[in-house]
Coordinates of C-alpha atoms and ligand atoms in Angstrom, one line a residue:
X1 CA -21.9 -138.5 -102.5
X2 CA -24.5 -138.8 -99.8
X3 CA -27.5 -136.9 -99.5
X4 CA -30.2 -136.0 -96.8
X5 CA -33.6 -136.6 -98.2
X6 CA -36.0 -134.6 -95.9
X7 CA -39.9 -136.4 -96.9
X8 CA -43.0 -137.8 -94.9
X9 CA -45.0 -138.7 -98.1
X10 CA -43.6 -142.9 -98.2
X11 CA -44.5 -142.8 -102.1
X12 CA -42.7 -139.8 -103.0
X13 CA -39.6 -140.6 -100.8
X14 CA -39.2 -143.7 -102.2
X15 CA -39.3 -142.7 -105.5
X16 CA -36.9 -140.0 -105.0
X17 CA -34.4 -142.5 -102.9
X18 CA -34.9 -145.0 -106.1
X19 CA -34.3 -142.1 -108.4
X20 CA -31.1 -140.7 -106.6
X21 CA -29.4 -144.0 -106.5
X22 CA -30.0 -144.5 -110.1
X23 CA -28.1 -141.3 -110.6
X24 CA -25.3 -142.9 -107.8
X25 CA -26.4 -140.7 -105.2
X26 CA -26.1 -142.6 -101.8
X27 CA -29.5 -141.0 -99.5
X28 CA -30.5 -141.3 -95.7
X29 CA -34.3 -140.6 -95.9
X30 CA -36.0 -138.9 -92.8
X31 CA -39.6 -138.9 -92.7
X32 CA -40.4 -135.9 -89.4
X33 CA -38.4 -133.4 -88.6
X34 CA -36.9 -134.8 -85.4
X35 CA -35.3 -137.6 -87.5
X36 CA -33.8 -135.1 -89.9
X37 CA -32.0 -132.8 -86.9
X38 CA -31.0 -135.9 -85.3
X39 CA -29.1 -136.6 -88.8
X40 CA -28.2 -133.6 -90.2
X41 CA -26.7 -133.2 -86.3
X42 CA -24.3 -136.5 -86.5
X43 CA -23.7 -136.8 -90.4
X44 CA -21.8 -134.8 -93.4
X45 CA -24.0 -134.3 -96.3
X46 CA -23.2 -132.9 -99.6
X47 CA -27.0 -131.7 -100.3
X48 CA -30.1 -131.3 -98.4
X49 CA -33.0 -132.0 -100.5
X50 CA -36.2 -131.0 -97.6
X51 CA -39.8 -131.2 -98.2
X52 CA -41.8 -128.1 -95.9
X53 CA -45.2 -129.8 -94.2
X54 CA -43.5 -132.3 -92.4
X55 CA -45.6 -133.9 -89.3
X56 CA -44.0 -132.7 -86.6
X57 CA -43.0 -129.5 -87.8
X58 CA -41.9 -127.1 -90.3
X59 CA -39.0 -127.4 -92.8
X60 CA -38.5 -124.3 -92.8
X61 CA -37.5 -124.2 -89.2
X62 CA -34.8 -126.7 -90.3
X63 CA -33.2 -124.7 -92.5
X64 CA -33.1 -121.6 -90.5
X65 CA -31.5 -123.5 -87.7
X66 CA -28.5 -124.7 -90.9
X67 CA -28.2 -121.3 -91.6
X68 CA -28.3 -120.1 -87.7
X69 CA -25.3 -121.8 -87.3
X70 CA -23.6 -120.8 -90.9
X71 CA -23.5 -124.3 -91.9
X72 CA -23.2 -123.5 -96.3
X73 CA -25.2 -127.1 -96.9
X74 CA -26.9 -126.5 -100.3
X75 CA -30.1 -127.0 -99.2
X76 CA -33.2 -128.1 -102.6
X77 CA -36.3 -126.7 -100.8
X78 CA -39.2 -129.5 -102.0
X79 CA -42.8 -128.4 -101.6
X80 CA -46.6 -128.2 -102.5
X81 CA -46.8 -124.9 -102.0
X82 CA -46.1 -123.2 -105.5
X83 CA -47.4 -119.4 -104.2
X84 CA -45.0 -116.7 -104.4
X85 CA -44.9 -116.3 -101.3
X86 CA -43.4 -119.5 -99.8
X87 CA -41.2 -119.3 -102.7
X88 CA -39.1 -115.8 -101.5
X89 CA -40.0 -117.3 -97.8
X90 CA -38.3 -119.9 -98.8
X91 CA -35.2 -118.2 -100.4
X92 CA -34.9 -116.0 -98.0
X93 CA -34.5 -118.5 -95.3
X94 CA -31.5 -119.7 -97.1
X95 CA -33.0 -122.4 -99.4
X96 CA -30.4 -122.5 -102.4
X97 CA -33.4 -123.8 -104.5
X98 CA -36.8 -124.3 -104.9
X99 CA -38.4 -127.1 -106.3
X100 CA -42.8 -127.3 -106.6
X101 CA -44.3 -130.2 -106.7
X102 CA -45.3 -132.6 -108.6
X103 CA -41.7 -132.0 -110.5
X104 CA -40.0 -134.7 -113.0
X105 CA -37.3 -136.4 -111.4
X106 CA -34.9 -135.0 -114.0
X107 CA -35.7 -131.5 -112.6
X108 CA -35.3 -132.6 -109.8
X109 CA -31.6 -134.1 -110.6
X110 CA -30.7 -131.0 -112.9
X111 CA -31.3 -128.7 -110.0
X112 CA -29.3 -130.4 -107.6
X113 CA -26.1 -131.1 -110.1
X114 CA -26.1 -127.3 -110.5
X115 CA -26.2 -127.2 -106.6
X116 CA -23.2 -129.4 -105.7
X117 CA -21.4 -128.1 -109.1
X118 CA -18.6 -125.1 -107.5
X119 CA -17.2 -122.1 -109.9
X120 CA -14.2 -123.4 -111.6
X121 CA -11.0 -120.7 -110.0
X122 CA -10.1 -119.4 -113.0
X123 CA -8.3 -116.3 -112.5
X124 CA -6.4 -116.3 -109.8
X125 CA -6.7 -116.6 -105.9
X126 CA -8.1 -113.5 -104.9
X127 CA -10.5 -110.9 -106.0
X128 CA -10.6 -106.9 -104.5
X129 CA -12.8 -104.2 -105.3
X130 CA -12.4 -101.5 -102.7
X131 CA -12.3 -102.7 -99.2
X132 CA -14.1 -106.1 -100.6
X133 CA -12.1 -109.2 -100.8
X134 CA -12.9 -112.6 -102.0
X135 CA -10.8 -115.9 -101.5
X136 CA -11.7 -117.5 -104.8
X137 CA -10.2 -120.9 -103.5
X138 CA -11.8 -120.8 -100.2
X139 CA -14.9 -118.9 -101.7
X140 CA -14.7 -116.5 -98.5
X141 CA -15.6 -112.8 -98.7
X142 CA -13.4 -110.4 -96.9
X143 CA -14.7 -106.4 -95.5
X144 CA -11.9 -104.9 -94.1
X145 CA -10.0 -108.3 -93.6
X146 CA -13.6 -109.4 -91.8
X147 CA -14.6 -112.4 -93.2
X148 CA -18.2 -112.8 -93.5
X149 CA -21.2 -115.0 -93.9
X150 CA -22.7 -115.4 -96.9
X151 CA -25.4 -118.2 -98.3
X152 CA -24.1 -120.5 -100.8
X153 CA -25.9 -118.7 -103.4
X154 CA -25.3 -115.0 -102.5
X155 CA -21.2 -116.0 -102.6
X156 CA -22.0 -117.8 -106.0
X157 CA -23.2 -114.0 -107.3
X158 CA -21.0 -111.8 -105.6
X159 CA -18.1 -113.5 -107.0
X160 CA -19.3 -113.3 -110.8
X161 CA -19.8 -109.5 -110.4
X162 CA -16.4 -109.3 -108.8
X163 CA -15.2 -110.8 -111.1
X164 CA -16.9 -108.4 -113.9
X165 CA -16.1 -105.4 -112.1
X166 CA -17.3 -102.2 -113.8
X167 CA -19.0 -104.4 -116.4
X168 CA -22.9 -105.3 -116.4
X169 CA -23.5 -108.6 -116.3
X170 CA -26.3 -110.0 -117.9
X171 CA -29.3 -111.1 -115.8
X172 CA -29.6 -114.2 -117.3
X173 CA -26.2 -114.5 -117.1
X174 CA -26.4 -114.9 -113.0
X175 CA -29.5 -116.7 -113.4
X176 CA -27.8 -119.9 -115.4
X177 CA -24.7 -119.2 -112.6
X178 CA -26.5 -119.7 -109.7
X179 CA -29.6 -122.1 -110.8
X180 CA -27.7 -124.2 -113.4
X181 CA -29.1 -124.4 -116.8
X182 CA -32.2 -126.6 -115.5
X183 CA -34.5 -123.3 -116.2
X184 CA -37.9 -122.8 -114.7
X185 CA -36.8 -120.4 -112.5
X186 CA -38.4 -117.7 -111.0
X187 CA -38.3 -114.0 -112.5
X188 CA -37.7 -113.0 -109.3
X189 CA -35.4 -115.3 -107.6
X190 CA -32.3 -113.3 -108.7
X191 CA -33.6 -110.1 -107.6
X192 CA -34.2 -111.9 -104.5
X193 CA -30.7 -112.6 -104.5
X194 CA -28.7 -109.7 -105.2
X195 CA -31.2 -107.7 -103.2
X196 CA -30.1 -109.2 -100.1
X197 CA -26.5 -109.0 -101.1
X198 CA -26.6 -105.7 -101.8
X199 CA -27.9 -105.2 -98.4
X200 CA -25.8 -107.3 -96.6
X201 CA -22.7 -105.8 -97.9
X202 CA -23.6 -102.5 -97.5
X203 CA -24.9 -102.9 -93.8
X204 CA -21.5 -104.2 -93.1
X205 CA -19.5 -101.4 -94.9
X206 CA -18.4 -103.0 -98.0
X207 CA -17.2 -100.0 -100.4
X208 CA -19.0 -101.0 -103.1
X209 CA -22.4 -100.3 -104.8
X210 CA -24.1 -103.2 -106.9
X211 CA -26.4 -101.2 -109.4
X212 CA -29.2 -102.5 -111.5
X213 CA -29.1 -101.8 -115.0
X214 CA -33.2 -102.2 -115.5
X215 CA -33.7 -104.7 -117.9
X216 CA -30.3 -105.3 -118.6
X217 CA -28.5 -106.7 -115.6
X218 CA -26.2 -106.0 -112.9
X219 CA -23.1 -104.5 -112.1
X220 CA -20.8 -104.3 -109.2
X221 CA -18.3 -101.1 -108.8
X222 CA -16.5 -99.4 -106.1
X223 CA -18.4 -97.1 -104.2
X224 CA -16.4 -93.7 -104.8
X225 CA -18.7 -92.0 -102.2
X226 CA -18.4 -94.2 -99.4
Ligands
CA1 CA1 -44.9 -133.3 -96.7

């Protein structure tokens, strides 16, 4: 499986290149931003892991211009910045993860297994709730026979509540679903989340309603007054 590694700092990327391979990751390191959209441009990857201060730029730019183009690359967002801020930049830009540094390379490892690791299809093909669809074998969401674009992650939670459907699911529940069990995450990151689902289905006229359940959980249910 070969990964982008995204890193101007020599130490750091070598360790991480070292650490990858030891873990039978195969890695192409870029060290500026140019380097990494001339890649990312020409070559498959299965995972981007992409550092933020880069010398020529800003990785964040990067990953906006993956998700411009609604390429679903899991992208591990590496950084020095640990304030709150960056972090739901960050997400919001489309980073799957978030990783501060300095982090053990375990972490590191852990977070990216959970990223390349897909839903098992356990219960059939297809899932509906109102006008919602979603493909569970090509993990594609359906409005009105639209398809649409989701991120990686926001697919990864709208298809446990689907599949939960007038149930609440557990908070921590979609926390361990779409970060793995590596913990350390956020409090916020899955509020991040199904906030912007919520408002991206609804802006696009899904029939459904994803309600919070305060300090419970979520749950996903046909909208009877849309
Ligand atoms: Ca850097």
């Amino acid at each position: 499986m070969r990964l982008a590694v995204v890193e101007d700092n020599l130490e750091l990327a070598q360790l991480l290149t070292k650490g990858l391979k030891a873990e039978r990751y195969d890695t192409d390191l870029f060290t500026t931003a140019a380097d990494a959209r001339a890649g990312l441009s020409t070559t498959r990857y299965a995972a981007l892991i992409l550092d933020l201060g880069l010398p020529d730029g800003d990785g964040l730019a990067i990953l906006r211009e993956i998700r411009q183009r609604s390429d679903p690359l899991p992208v591990l967002v590496l950084t020095a910045r640990g304030g709150l801020q960056d972090r739901v930049t960050g997400l919001r830009s489309g980073a799957d993860d978030y990783l501060v540094k300095p982090f053990a390379l375990e972490e590191l490892v852990a977070r990216l297994e959970a990223l390349l690791r897909r839903p098992g299809q356990l219960l059939g093909r297809s899932l509906a709730v109102a006008n919602l669809l979603f493909d569970t074998e090509s993990r594609q969401a359906f409005i009105d026979d639209k398809p649409q674009i989701l991120s990686a992650r926001e697919v990864a939670v709208l298809e446990l509540l689907m599949r939960r459907k007038d149930r609440v699911v557990p908070k921590k529940l979609v926390e361990d679903h779409i970060f793995g069990l590596s913990g350390e995450v956020g409090s916020n990151a899955v509020e991040v989340y199904v906030h912007r689902l919520r408002k991206q289905l609804s802006e696009r006229g899904a029939k459904v309603q994803i309600h919070t359940i305060r300090g419970v959980g979520y749950l996903l249910a046909e909208d009877k007054a849309a």
